[in-house]
Structure formats: structure tokens, C-alpha cells
Amino acid sequence: MKKISVFLAVILLAIQAMAQTTSTDSLNAGPYHETASRINDLVHTKLDVRFDFNKSWLYGKAWVTLKPHFYSTDSLTLDAKGMDIKKVALQIGTALKDLPYTYDGLQLHITLDKTYKGGETYTVYLDYISKPNEVKVKGSAAINDAKGLYFINPKGEEKNKPTEIWTQGETEANSVWFPTIDKPNQKTTDEIFMTVPDKFVTLSNGKLVSQKKNTDGTRTDYWKMELPHAPYLFFMGAGEFAVIRDSYKGKEVNYYVEKPYAPVARKIFGNTPEMIAFYSKILGVEYPWVKYSQMVGRDYVSGAMENTTATLHQESAQQDARELTDANGWESTIAHELFHQWFGDYVTTESWSNITVNESFANYSETLWNEYKYGKDAADDQNYQDMSGYLQSNSDQKDLVRFHYADKEDLFDAVSYNKGGRILHMLRHYVGDSAFFKALNLYLTTNKFKSAEAQQLRLAFEEVTGRDLNWFWNEWYYGNGHPQLNIQYSYDAPTKKARVIVEQTQSNGKLFKLPVAIDIYKGAGKKRYNIWTENKTDTFYFDAATKPDLINFDGDKVLLTEKKENKTLDEYIHQYKYAGSYLDRREAIEFATQNQDDPKAIAFLKTALADKFDGLRRFAMGGLDWKKENIKKEMEPQIAALAARDPKKLVRADAINILGGFGKPEYEPLFKAATHDSSYTVAGNALQALYSLNPDAATAEAKLLIAQPAKGSLATALTDVLSATGDETYASAILDNFENMPFSQAKIDAVQSLAVFIARTKNTDIVKRGVDAMASFRDASPQNFQKDADQLINDIIFKAIAKRKNAEGLKEQAAYILSRIPPVEKKGF
Ligand SMILES: [Zn+2]
């Protein structure tokens, strides 16, 4: 699964700064969770399901074939959450024999007709109704985020929203829609007969065997999964999708998108066959399943989910042609979910505690794909951003493999994903590429169609390398934190020795054993020393006839660490030029931006603005202090050039944004032209920049642009500019624009000016529609964001409305606002 946590973290930081809320962290707290006992094993699951769109119910029949795992047993417990159970029987040939059972709303405890021996199979038949919106956990409130089965706009009452069905199993929610043993260490083959309105297409695991039209306007699709997989990976999806057909070595590779996105589906998903080929090759395991399909679902509760052969993506995947001119913002997620088809689906974590054996690989696969497809800078950038995500998450005290936790959902965090991925990156460099991929192959082939934990990964690496790796696993998998290093460099001329002192300063007292490469530079030439640092303080001496131009600690920049170094600007500039990797360059740029009073740093940053990698051009721009007049003066020609013609749209957009702050009328033609750029980001930033120079000209452009669909920065800019006019004739266009934006940072940015516009208007109809739009924005936002959304809307709208005391229509409007958006605290009107 790919959660939207990284994306949300940015939003939440912004909101928290505004709302002054605080959050608590659960760390390694909570009870010990053992791996689920295997008393009975799933063997095969056959389902026959129909849907009631009015009630949002599923009518199901299930035939579950099982066998005792080893010891004999006369009973069976199935997970079946919130169902109406109509019948539980043993299937003997074509006959059914009722079985006694008890049901507590979550689990069925069934007494079998006799004691079954280990390995002896039997089939239980169940007739049931699944009611996903009514599931209660132990009598508490209804579940909102683990319904398993989701009916989207089931009665067709919401305009601009298709009717869809999709499921989300991870972690243990699929047992809301079929009775099973809902644990990751179970695997079963399956068949699903799905009856849906004939206008729908369907998607499930495995292959589509047949389709049969029924006389009542429905159709029954028969999906069959002939290889075993875990219950949480079962999937059903249905709706009026366009299906774009692609292939890999004769296997179907299909993209299910909403019909307007059919023309761009290949631009979004079209690298999938190449990814399958790449991953099959590096793993030495050919893509194991019969097909691979990807579907985009509305109102999806996560980022994306790697259901076996049937990945579901959230709506953000559906980018239009203009968005795609910036970059395919969803490609890493496409890679991530695909890699899960091996790490997660083919070999599955045996417990949620070990979820990193699924997620660290999926996370690291994003770096691997970038390295293969877009080069080392892109891969290093991905790797660095993921490491930063972990470091910013303040998860120092959480073990990677975490047996103690309060809620299993908490394990899907920056430790299991980002940190796990960086640990794999270090391991790859320590054992070498060929050993790394050979060990992954051994782990996959040894444990295929089974579950595994982090120890099986260690055994595979030990088998391949012939080395004991307990130290590495104890340090990184079964421990927490990361090294914080203070590194001091010096040169002693009389003895001709270069000295490196490495101090581990992490506060928890734990010391890391780290293999480190140290490169000593003279001019372009370097000599590499491989050392180990493992004590609180280690001192290393290296022969050097003269003072080195640079001593580069961690020469390949692979360590997961936070470090302080006493390097000079000259040394950093040398590092930028001669060490030269993405991180070597990034560190140099960062140091220079911290020393912007030094003319040498300024001169160097001019070089950095022309870096070959767009991410570093943007990093340099973002680090410059644009309040300083001398910086503006020195850099202006370069920024203007980047704004006008950098080949990367996002570099142009950043440059335009900066140039907008210069307040120079001579850039008005550039901004004006750029408001019509194919990139929403360039156009949106240009519109904001134009507004800062010439509000009338920007408003005139906005009035033209609002006629076309807009997304991202442009949608935000249009809301800002047109809302600022207070012109009610544009209310409908502003609201259409806002309503069409998916939940995103751009929409959060837009809600602010929309709220001000709505609060200022006297037209009660506009107020009502605006408030409805904001209320749906709030409802469509992720669960953990809704309180913050309320706070955000409240802060703006109530304040603005309070200024209009006794104004016309205020009473009715205020009552309506209160009915749709409850005040977070009393605002007193
Ligand atoms: Zn994942």
C-alpha cells in the first residue's frame, strides 16, 4: 500500500502552524503482537456476489475450502465483520449439512462435523449479507476507514461523480465482504462471480474467464485466480471505466480510467510494461501473475494498493495532458505498487510487525526505477527525499520490525517505508549489486507463495554473501534510530597526515557499526579508504603529502545519517566539482546558501543555478535569499533566463514565482504570455506574478482562463485572482473551478480565498453553494485531516462574516453555514 502520508505531512504542517494543534506519537508503545497462529489454512475461496446499490449491501455466497495446518481440529474460526449470517454448512458433494456456530459480529466460531486431521481438506458454505457502512467494532462507532467494500455515489445522487464499487483489504478489512481468515500469513486461490449492472466493467484478481448477460439487465463476470495469495490482496472493482489495453510478453496490462482520461491513460501508465520487464530482469523472477491491471478509484481511502494483479490508485493518478507536462507525478507510485507484486504478493509479510519486508522494497523500487529510467541524479534525489521524510517524521524511537504497537495501521509509516528503503540502499552498497539482487532472488524463490519475516531476508543475504549479518539486522531491523555524526577534518603538515575524527552523538547511547568509504582528493584525483566506525569516537589517519583539497566522508553518499562537518566553502566547491554526485552537489549548494554574504558563495551559486539536474536548479533557487538586493541584482539575468526557457516546467514555474517578487514592469509581457503555458504550474505562478505587478491585467487574463478547465497552481491562482475581485458574476465559474479540483495542496490553498469571497458576498444563493463546496471539500478530505479542515474554514469564514454584522441576509447565511460547517469553537455571532 502507498499511503498519502508524505503528501499529507506537508499539508498538516501548514495547518498545524495555523491551528496550533499538537500531535502525539505512539512510538514502540502498545502490547506485544505475536504472529497469527495457523490452526486451519485457507486453500480455496469461491465467491458469488451481487450488489444492492440502494442499501450499499452485498449479497454473498462463499465456499471456503480449508485444511488443518498441522494439528487435528474439530473447529474453525472465520473473520466475518458486521455481516448478517444466513447459513453456515458443510459442503459434502452437492449436499449441505448445517454446522452449529456462534457469531459475535466480528468472528464466526464454527463447530465442524468431526475432527479433521492435518492436511485433510473440507469446504464450508456460507450465505451472508455484507453491510460495510454498518460495521461496528465491539459495539463502538461505525468504522469509516476500514469498510473493506466501498460504494461510491451508489444512488447516483452526487453530480460530477461516477458510481463505482471498489474494495480495500489491507490490513484486515476484506473480511467485511467475505468470510475468511483475514491474516497476512494465509494464502488461497480464488474464484469470484460478480454480478453487476451490464453497463459496468469489472476488475478482480487473476483472469476474466467468462461474462454472462442476465435477463434483468445485469451481467455476471467470472474471475479466477489460480495462484494462491493473501486475503488482504483480494480485490473487486466495478464502474463505467474506459479500459486501455496494453501488454507485456503476451500478458494483458490494462489501465482502467474514467472515460475523459482514456486519451491520456498511456501517458500516465504507459511505462508499466517496461517496468515489469525491468523488475523481472533485476530480480531474476519473471512477473509471476497472469495479468496486471491498474484502476483509478474515486474517493479512495489510501494512495494506492497492490491487490494481486489488480492495483487500485487514488484519483490523483488521473492527470490530464497539461499536468503531465510538469512530470508524471504518479510514476513512482506506479512503480511502487508493481514491485509489491513480488514483495508483498508473491512473498508476503507473515505479520504486520514485519510489514517492512513488503513496504521497504516497494519504497526502494521507486529509487531503482528512477536510476534505470532517468539516471543516477533522479534516483539519488528520490533516495534523499525519502530519507528526509524519515528524518522529519521524528520516529527515532520506533524499531523497523515492531512487535509492540497500539494499532497495526500505525506501522504504515516513514520507518517501515522510507527508513526501510534507505536500509536496503545501504545493504546494497555494503554487499555489492550482484550479491544484493542475487539475495533478493533467493528470498523470493525460497518463500514464493508463502509468507516471510525479516529473518528470512537475513538468511538469504547470509547464504549469498557467506557473511554473518546479524550485526546489520540487529542494528537496523530490530533496533531504532540512526547515527548522528560529528565529523572533523584536519591536516598535520609535519607528519604529512590527514586526520578524520568521527563522533557518534545520538542521544540514546546506542552506537552504530558503519562501513564507510573515505575519499581523499588532490585535484581531480582521489584515493579511497574503506574503514569501519563503531565507537563513540573514532580517529583515522591517512597519508597525504600535502593538504588534501577535500576529504569526502561517505564517498558514495549512502549512509542513513544526520551529520555535521567542518568543511570549508572551498572544500565544498571542490566536492561539487570533483566528487560530483547529487548529494555531493546538494551539500555544497546548501552550505553556500548558508553563506550568502560571501562573494565566493554567490559566484558558486550562479554555477549551481545551471546545474545539470533540474531538482538542484530548483534547490539553489529556493535557497537564495531573495530579500537581499545584491542577490537579486547578481542573479536576475539567470533567473529571467530560467523563467523564459528552462526545459523543465517546474524550474520555469519557480523562476517566474521569484521574478514576480522583483516588482519589475519589464517582466509583464513574460508573465502575461506564460499565463497561457501548457503547464498549470507555470500558468498559475505567472498569473500570481502578473497580479502582483498589475492586478487589472491579471484579472483580465483570469476572466479568459476561467473558461477552460484548470488544475493545480492555475486553479488556485484563478480562485485567488477572481475571488479578490469580489465580482459575483464570476461566482459560478469560481465555484465550478473549485468543485472540480481533487483534494490536494492546491485545493487547500484555494479554499482560503474562496472562503473570503463567500463571506463577503451578500447573495445568499452563492453563500449556500460556496458553503456546500467547502463542506464537500471537508468531507472528501482524509479522515485525519477533517478536524483541521473545519478549523481552517472556520478561521477564515467566521472571521470574515463577523465583520459584516447586521448586513443584509447575514442571519440566514450564518444559519446555513452553521448547519453545514460546525464551528470548531464559539465565535460568538
Ligand atoms: Zn506499498
PDB file of C-alpha atoms in Angstrom, residues 558-657:
ATOM      1  CA  VAL A 558      24.742   6.109   1.044  1.00  0.00           C
ATOM      2  CA  LEU A 559      24.594   6.378   4.842  1.00  0.00           C
ATOM      3  CA  LEU A 560      21.313   6.952   6.615  1.00  0.00           C
ATOM      4  CA  THR A 561      22.619   9.623   8.930  1.00  0.00           C
ATOM      5  CA  GLU A 562      22.461  13.203  10.070  1.00  0.00           C
ATOM      6  CA  LYS A 563      25.925  14.698  10.064  1.00  0.00           C
ATOM      7  CA  LYS A 564      27.877  17.825  10.941  1.00  0.00           C
ATOM      8  CA  GLU A 565      31.201  18.506   9.265  1.00  0.00           C
ATOM      9  CA  ASN A 566      33.824  21.265   9.486  1.00  0.00           C
ATOM     10  CA  LYS A 567      34.317  21.634   5.737  1.00  0.00           C
ATOM     11  CA  THR A 568      35.129  24.998   4.200  1.00  0.00           C
ATOM     12  CA  LEU A 569      33.419  26.615   1.231  1.00  0.00           C
ATOM     13  CA  ASP A 570      36.462  25.816  -0.904  1.00  0.00           C
ATOM     14  CA  GLU A 571      36.215  22.170   0.056  1.00  0.00           C
ATOM     15  CA  TYR A 572      32.509  22.105  -0.744  1.00  0.00           C
ATOM     16  CA  ILE A 573      33.134  23.731  -4.117  1.00  0.00           C
ATOM     17  CA  HIS A 574      35.760  21.063  -4.782  1.00  0.00           C
ATOM     18  CA  GLN A 575      33.217  18.440  -3.752  1.00  0.00           C
ATOM     19  CA  TYR A 576      30.631  19.885  -6.156  1.00  0.00           C
ATOM     20  CA  LYS A 577      33.085  19.806  -8.996  1.00  0.00           C
ATOM     21  CA  TYR A 578      35.025  16.593  -8.468  1.00  0.00           C
ATOM     22  CA  ALA A 579      33.036  14.257  -6.186  1.00  0.00           C
ATOM     23  CA  GLY A 580      30.021  15.275  -8.156  1.00  0.00           C
ATOM     24  CA  SER A 581      27.146  13.010  -7.127  1.00  0.00           C
ATOM     25  CA  TYR A 582      23.718  14.512  -6.492  1.00  0.00           C
ATOM     26  CA  LEU A 583      24.281  14.646  -2.731  1.00  0.00           C
ATOM     27  CA  ASP A 584      27.840  15.950  -3.105  1.00  0.00           C
ATOM     28  CA  ARG A 585      26.404  18.803  -5.131  1.00  0.00           C
ATOM     29  CA  ARG A 586      23.382  19.298  -2.921  1.00  0.00           C
ATOM     30  CA  GLU A 587      25.526  19.582   0.229  1.00  0.00           C
ATOM     31  CA  ALA A 588      27.738  22.154  -1.463  1.00  0.00           C
ATOM     32  CA  ILE A 589      24.732  24.220  -2.563  1.00  0.00           C
ATOM     33  CA  GLU A 590      23.242  24.039   0.897  1.00  0.00           C
ATOM     34  CA  PHE A 591      26.476  25.251   2.512  1.00  0.00           C
ATOM     35  CA  ALA A 592      26.770  28.115   0.020  1.00  0.00           C
ATOM     36  CA  THR A 593      23.178  29.233   0.636  1.00  0.00           C
ATOM     37  CA  GLN A 594      24.037  29.461   4.320  1.00  0.00           C
ATOM     38  CA  ASN A 595      26.915  31.814   3.489  1.00  0.00           C
ATOM     39  CA  GLN A 596      25.330  34.331   1.139  1.00  0.00           C
ATOM     40  CA  ASP A 597      27.430  37.204   2.474  1.00  0.00           C
ATOM     41  CA  ASP A 598      30.499  35.558   0.963  1.00  0.00           C
ATOM     42  CA  PRO A 599      31.030  36.691  -2.668  1.00  0.00           C
ATOM     43  CA  LYS A 600      32.676  33.365  -3.438  1.00  0.00           C
ATOM     44  CA  ALA A 601      29.485  31.572  -2.343  1.00  0.00           C
ATOM     45  CA  ILE A 602      27.423  33.840  -4.588  1.00  0.00           C
ATOM     46  CA  ALA A 603      29.690  33.121  -7.539  1.00  0.00           C
ATOM     47  CA  PHE A 604      29.389  29.402  -6.848  1.00  0.00           C
ATOM     48  CA  LEU A 605      25.593  29.589  -6.596  1.00  0.00           C
ATOM     49  CA  LYS A 606      25.495  31.067 -10.078  1.00  0.00           C
ATOM     50  CA  THR A 607      27.092  27.821 -11.229  1.00  0.00           C
ATOM     51  CA  ALA A 608      24.547  25.857  -9.217  1.00  0.00           C
ATOM     52  CA  LEU A 609      21.652  27.652 -10.946  1.00  0.00           C
ATOM     53  CA  ALA A 610      22.928  25.991 -14.105  1.00  0.00           C
ATOM     54  CA  ASP A 611      23.233  22.527 -12.523  1.00  0.00           C
ATOM     55  CA  LYS A 612      22.545  19.715 -14.984  1.00  0.00           C
ATOM     56  CA  PHE A 613      19.784  18.315 -12.738  1.00  0.00           C
ATOM     57  CA  ASP A 614      16.550  20.294 -12.526  1.00  0.00           C
ATOM     58  CA  GLY A 615      15.950  19.308  -8.895  1.00  0.00           C
ATOM     59  CA  LEU A 616      19.206  21.028  -7.917  1.00  0.00           C
ATOM     60  CA  ARG A 617      18.497  24.099 -10.022  1.00  0.00           C
ATOM     61  CA  ARG A 618      15.258  24.408  -8.069  1.00  0.00           C
ATOM     62  CA  PHE A 619      17.054  23.719  -4.773  1.00  0.00           C
ATOM     63  CA  ALA A 620      19.567  26.502  -5.470  1.00  0.00           C
ATOM     64  CA  MET A 621      16.794  28.949  -6.404  1.00  0.00           C
ATOM     65  CA  GLY A 622      14.810  28.064  -3.306  1.00  0.00           C
ATOM     66  CA  GLY A 623      17.840  28.562  -1.064  1.00  0.00           C
ATOM     67  CA  LEU A 624      18.792  32.014  -2.285  1.00  0.00           C
ATOM     68  CA  ASP A 625      17.788  34.920  -0.084  1.00  0.00           C
ATOM     69  CA  TRP A 626      15.616  36.992  -2.389  1.00  0.00           C
ATOM     70  CA  LYS A 627      15.236  39.731   0.201  1.00  0.00           C
ATOM     71  CA  LYS A 628      18.855  40.683  -0.396  1.00  0.00           C
ATOM     72  CA  GLU A 629      19.183  43.349  -3.092  1.00  0.00           C
ATOM     73  CA  ASN A 630      22.651  42.182  -4.139  1.00  0.00           C
ATOM     74  CA  ILE A 631      21.371  38.627  -4.659  1.00  0.00           C
ATOM     75  CA  LYS A 632      18.543  39.935  -6.848  1.00  0.00           C
ATOM     76  CA  LYS A 633      20.965  42.043  -8.834  1.00  0.00           C
ATOM     77  CA  GLU A 634      23.555  39.289  -9.281  1.00  0.00           C
ATOM     78  CA  MET A 635      21.115  36.526 -10.132  1.00  0.00           C
ATOM     79  CA  GLU A 636      18.436  38.377 -12.078  1.00  0.00           C
ATOM     80  CA  PRO A 637      19.711  37.617 -15.602  1.00  0.00           C
ATOM     81  CA  GLN A 638      19.923  33.918 -14.817  1.00  0.00           C
ATOM     82  CA  ILE A 639      16.511  33.790 -13.126  1.00  0.00           C
ATOM     83  CA  ALA A 640      14.941  35.637 -16.039  1.00  0.00           C
ATOM     84  CA  ALA A 641      16.542  33.129 -18.431  1.00  0.00           C
ATOM     85  CA  LEU A 642      15.279  30.173 -16.369  1.00  0.00           C
ATOM     86  CA  ALA A 643      11.802  31.725 -16.264  1.00  0.00           C
ATOM     87  CA  ALA A 644      11.755  32.193 -20.013  1.00  0.00           C
ATOM     88  CA  ARG A 645      13.263  28.992 -21.322  1.00  0.00           C
ATOM     89  CA  ASP A 646      14.353  26.306 -18.879  1.00  0.00           C
ATOM     90  CA  PRO A 647      13.438  22.956 -20.486  1.00  0.00           C
ATOM     91  CA  LYS A 648      11.761  21.800 -17.237  1.00  0.00           C
ATOM     92  CA  LYS A 649       8.389  23.338 -16.497  1.00  0.00           C
ATOM     93  CA  LEU A 650       8.764  23.286 -12.724  1.00  0.00           C
ATOM     94  CA  VAL A 651      12.073  25.173 -12.929  1.00  0.00           C
ATOM     95  CA  ARG A 652      10.352  27.800 -15.063  1.00  0.00           C
ATOM     96  CA  ALA A 653       7.454  27.981 -12.623  1.00  0.00           C
ATOM     97  CA  ASP A 654       9.773  28.525  -9.643  1.00  0.00           C
ATOM     98  CA  ALA A 655      11.744  31.170 -11.534  1.00  0.00           C
ATOM     99  CA  ILE A 656       8.555  33.015 -12.502  1.00  0.00           C
ATOM    100  CA  ASN A 657       7.444  32.947  -8.900  1.00  0.00           C
TER     101      ASN A 657
END
